[in-house]
Short mmCIF file of C-alpha atoms in Angstrom, two decimals:
data_model
loop_
_atom_site.label_atom_id
_atom_site.label_comp_id
_atom_site.label_asym_id
_atom_site.label_seq_id
_atom_site.Cartn_x
_atom_site.Cartn_y
_atom_site.Cartn_z
CA UNK A 1 72.21 10.33 -7.09
CA UNK A 2 72.91 14.05 -7.43
CA UNK A 3 74.67 15.66 -10.37
CA UNK A 4 76.10 19.15 -9.90
CA UNK A 5 78.42 21.41 -11.88
CA UNK A 6 81.33 22.72 -9.91
CA UNK A 7 81.15 26.26 -11.42
CA UNK A 8 84.65 27.51 -11.63
CA UNK A 9 86.19 25.33 -8.94
CA UNK A 10 87.12 22.60 -11.34
CA UNK A 11 86.91 23.40 -15.02
CA UNK A 12 85.05 20.79 -17.11
CA UNK A 13 84.45 18.55 -14.13
CA UNK A 14 81.15 17.23 -12.88
CA UNK A 15 80.60 15.86 -9.45
CA UNK A 16 78.22 12.90 -9.09
CA UNK A 17 77.09 11.99 -5.61
CA UNK A 18 75.29 8.69 -4.95
CA UNK A 19 73.13 8.16 -1.94
CA UNK A 20 71.38 4.95 -0.91
CA UNK A 21 67.52 5.32 -1.11
CA UNK A 22 66.64 2.15 0.79
CA UNK A 23 65.14 4.02 3.79
CA UNK A 24 63.03 6.15 1.45
CA UNK A 25 61.81 3.07 -0.39
CA UNK A 26 60.88 1.40 2.91
CA UNK A 27 59.02 4.53 4.01
CA UNK A 28 57.14 4.64 0.70
CA UNK A 29 56.38 0.93 1.01
CA UNK A 30 54.96 1.48 4.53
CA UNK A 31 52.93 4.41 3.21
CA UNK A 32 51.60 2.21 0.37
CA UNK A 33 50.57 -0.50 2.86
CA UNK A 34 48.94 2.07 5.15
CA UNK A 35 47.00 3.57 2.24
CA UNK A 36 45.93 0.09 1.09
CA UNK A 37 44.81 -0.65 4.67
CA UNK A 38 42.81 2.59 4.82
CA UNK A 39 41.16 1.80 1.48
CA UNK A 40 40.29 -1.74 2.65
CA UNK A 41 39.03 -0.43 5.99
CA UNK A 42 36.96 2.24 4.18
CA UNK A 43 35.53 -0.40 1.85
CA UNK A 44 34.62 -2.70 4.74
CA UNK A 45 33.10 0.19 6.70
CA UNK A 46 31.07 1.32 3.71
CA UNK A 47 29.91 -2.25 3.07
CA UNK A 48 28.88 -2.64 6.73
CA UNK A 49 26.96 0.64 6.72
CA UNK A 50 25.30 -0.22 3.41
CA UNK A 51 24.36 -3.69 4.68
CA UNK A 52 22.84 -2.17 7.81
CA UNK A 53 20.83 0.39 5.86
CA UNK A 54 19.59 -2.19 3.33
CA UNK A 55 18.69 -4.65 6.10
CA UNK A 56 16.76 -1.93 7.93
CA UNK A 57 14.97 -0.90 4.74
CA UNK A 58 14.04 -4.50 3.93
CA UNK A 59 12.80 -4.97 7.50
CA UNK A 60 10.50 -1.98 7.03
CA UNK A 61 9.32 -3.32 3.68
CA UNK A 62 8.65 -6.71 5.30
CA UNK A 63 6.61 -5.04 8.07
CA UNK A 64 4.51 -3.17 5.49
CA UNK A 65 4.08 -6.36 3.45
CA UNK A 66 3.03 -8.40 6.50
CA UNK A 67 0.37 -5.85 7.46
CA UNK A 68 -0.88 -5.61 3.88
CA UNK A 69 -1.17 -9.41 3.70
CA UNK A 70 -3.24 -9.48 6.91
CA UNK A 71 -5.80 -7.01 5.59
CA UNK A 72 -9.10 -8.61 4.63
CA UNK A 73 -12.39 -7.19 3.43
CA UNK A 74 -13.99 -8.21 6.73
CA UNK A 75 -11.41 -6.32 8.82
CA UNK A 76 -9.78 -3.20 7.44
CA UNK A 77 -8.77 -1.81 10.83
CA UNK A 78 -5.07 -2.75 10.54
CA UNK A 79 -2.74 0.14 9.83
CA UNK A 80 0.89 0.32 8.78
CA UNK A 81 3.23 1.68 11.45
CA UNK A 82 6.77 2.45 10.33
CA UNK A 83 9.24 2.22 13.19
CA UNK A 84 12.35 2.56 11.09
CA UNK A 85 13.28 3.71 7.63
CA UNK A 86 13.30 7.10 6.04
CA UNK A 87 10.77 9.66 4.98
CA UNK A 88 9.91 7.58 1.89
CA UNK A 89 8.68 4.71 4.07
CA UNK A 90 6.64 7.08 6.24
CA UNK A 91 5.03 8.50 3.11
CA UNK A 92 4.38 4.99 1.78
CA UNK A 93 2.80 4.00 5.09
CA UNK A 94 0.64 7.13 4.96
CA UNK A 95 -0.56 6.30 1.45
CA UNK A 96 -1.34 2.69 2.39
CA UNK A 97 -3.16 3.80 5.56
CA UNK A 98 -5.17 6.32 3.55
CA UNK A 99 -6.08 3.61 1.04
CA UNK A 100 -7.14 1.27 3.86
CA UNK A 101 -9.27 4.05 5.39
CA UNK A 102 -11.02 4.71 2.06
CA UNK A 103 -11.59 0.99 1.55
CA UNK A 104 -12.97 0.67 5.08
CA UNK A 105 -15.39 3.54 4.45
CA UNK A 106 -16.43 2.03 1.11
CA UNK A 107 -17.04 -1.41 2.64
CA UNK A 108 -19.05 0.11 5.51
CA UNK A 109 -21.13 2.08 3.00
CA UNK A 110 -21.65 -1.10 0.98
CA UNK A 111 -22.80 -2.98 4.09
CA UNK A 112 -25.24 -0.17 4.93
CA UNK A 113 -26.54 -0.20 1.36
CA UNK A 114 -27.06 -3.97 1.44
CA UNK A 115 -28.81 -3.75 4.81
CA UNK A 116 -31.03 -0.90 3.57
CA UNK A 117 -31.79 -2.75 0.33
CA UNK A 118 -32.67 -5.93 2.22
CA UNK A 119 -34.96 -3.94 4.50
CA UNK A 120 -36.59 -2.16 1.55
CA UNK A 121 -37.16 -5.45 -0.31
CA UNK A 122 -38.39 -7.38 2.71
CA UNK A 123 -41.66 -5.45 3.11
CA UNK A 124 -42.84 -5.75 -0.52
CA UNK A 125 -41.86 -9.41 -0.54
CA UNK A 126 -43.90 -10.03 2.60
CA UNK A 127 -46.88 -8.20 1.00
CA UNK A 128 -46.55 -10.37 -2.14
CA UNK A 129 -46.49 -13.59 -0.11
CA UNK A 130 -49.45 -12.46 2.02
CA UNK A 131 -51.57 -11.43 -0.97
CA UNK A 132 -50.73 -14.66 -2.82
CA UNK A 133 -51.82 -16.67 0.23
CA UNK A 134 -54.99 -14.56 0.42
CA UNK A 135 -55.78 -15.20 -3.25
CA UNK A 136 -55.19 -18.95 -2.83
CA UNK A 137 -57.48 -19.23 0.19
CA UNK A 138 -60.20 -21.76 -0.70
CA UNK A 139 -63.06 -19.67 0.64
CA UNK A 140 -61.87 -16.39 -1.03
CA UNK A 141 -64.42 -14.74 -3.29
CA UNK A 142 -63.68 -13.70 -6.85
CA UNK A 143 -63.55 -10.03 -5.78
CA UNK A 144 -61.07 -10.83 -3.00
CA UNK A 145 -58.89 -12.80 -5.41
CA UNK A 146 -59.01 -9.95 -7.95
CA UNK A 147 -58.11 -7.42 -5.21
CA UNK A 148 -55.22 -9.59 -4.09
CA UNK A 149 -53.94 -9.92 -7.68
CA UNK A 150 -54.16 -6.13 -8.18
CA UNK A 151 -52.18 -5.63 -4.97
CA UNK A 152 -49.63 -8.23 -6.13
CA UNK A 153 -49.29 -6.42 -9.46
CA UNK A 154 -48.88 -2.97 -7.82
CA UNK A 155 -46.34 -4.25 -5.28
CA UNK A 156 -44.44 -6.22 -7.96
CA UNK A 157 -44.08 -3.04 -10.08
CA UNK A 158 -42.83 -1.09 -7.05
CA UNK A 159 -40.44 -3.93 -6.30
CA UNK A 160 -39.19 -3.87 -9.91
CA UNK A 161 -38.53 -0.10 -9.57
CA UNK A 162 -36.54 -0.72 -6.38
CA UNK A 163 -34.50 -3.41 -8.13
CA UNK A 164 -33.87 -1.06 -11.09
CA UNK A 165 -32.72 1.66 -8.68
CA UNK A 166 -30.35 -0.80 -7.02
CA UNK A 167 -28.94 -1.85 -10.40
CA UNK A 168 -28.36 1.79 -11.34
CA UNK A 169 -26.69 2.38 -8.02
CA UNK A 170 -24.52 -0.71 -8.44
CA UNK A 171 -23.34 0.59 -11.82
CA UNK A 172 -22.56 3.97 -10.28
CA UNK A 173 -24.99 5.71 -12.65
CA UNK A 174 -27.16 7.25 -9.92
CA UNK A 175 -27.08 8.39 -6.36
CA UNK A 176 -28.71 6.41 -3.59
CA UNK A 177 -32.44 5.95 -4.15
CA UNK A 178 -34.69 8.08 -2.00
CA UNK A 179 -36.17 6.21 0.95
CA UNK A 180 -39.88 5.63 0.67
CA UNK A 181 -42.37 4.53 3.22
CA UNK A 182 -44.99 2.02 2.12
#
């Protein structure tokens, strides 16, 4: 309704005009429903986008996890390849690949060390066995036996030094022992 003063046209009188607001209420009701629909649609759209992003991120995490589970000490050639996901996943893949590369280098170095150590220990061991057989020969003289025992003692000491060097190396207290020729 509208209340207005008549200002000199009718002294002391007030005019009250009523108007039906049904159409306005219906328009506001339609606007309320439209806004509620937009909010619901926005919520559903946001939820769908969020679900897609989370699913994609979990897929990337699953790919990284699957590759990491396949890695074994005998084969460190597998690398993480990120096909989807953001910069964080690419950085994570880079860190994991770098770690795998360092582990691969360390395992190869360890294999070389073991092979070198086995080679270095094989010769003195063969000398020990040969000299022991020589000393045990039934027709060996006392001088031959004594010579064999001195050789066994000398080679055993050298072998003990090699083993000590390997133990130091295994503890990380020294660099690789210098290669010797015997």
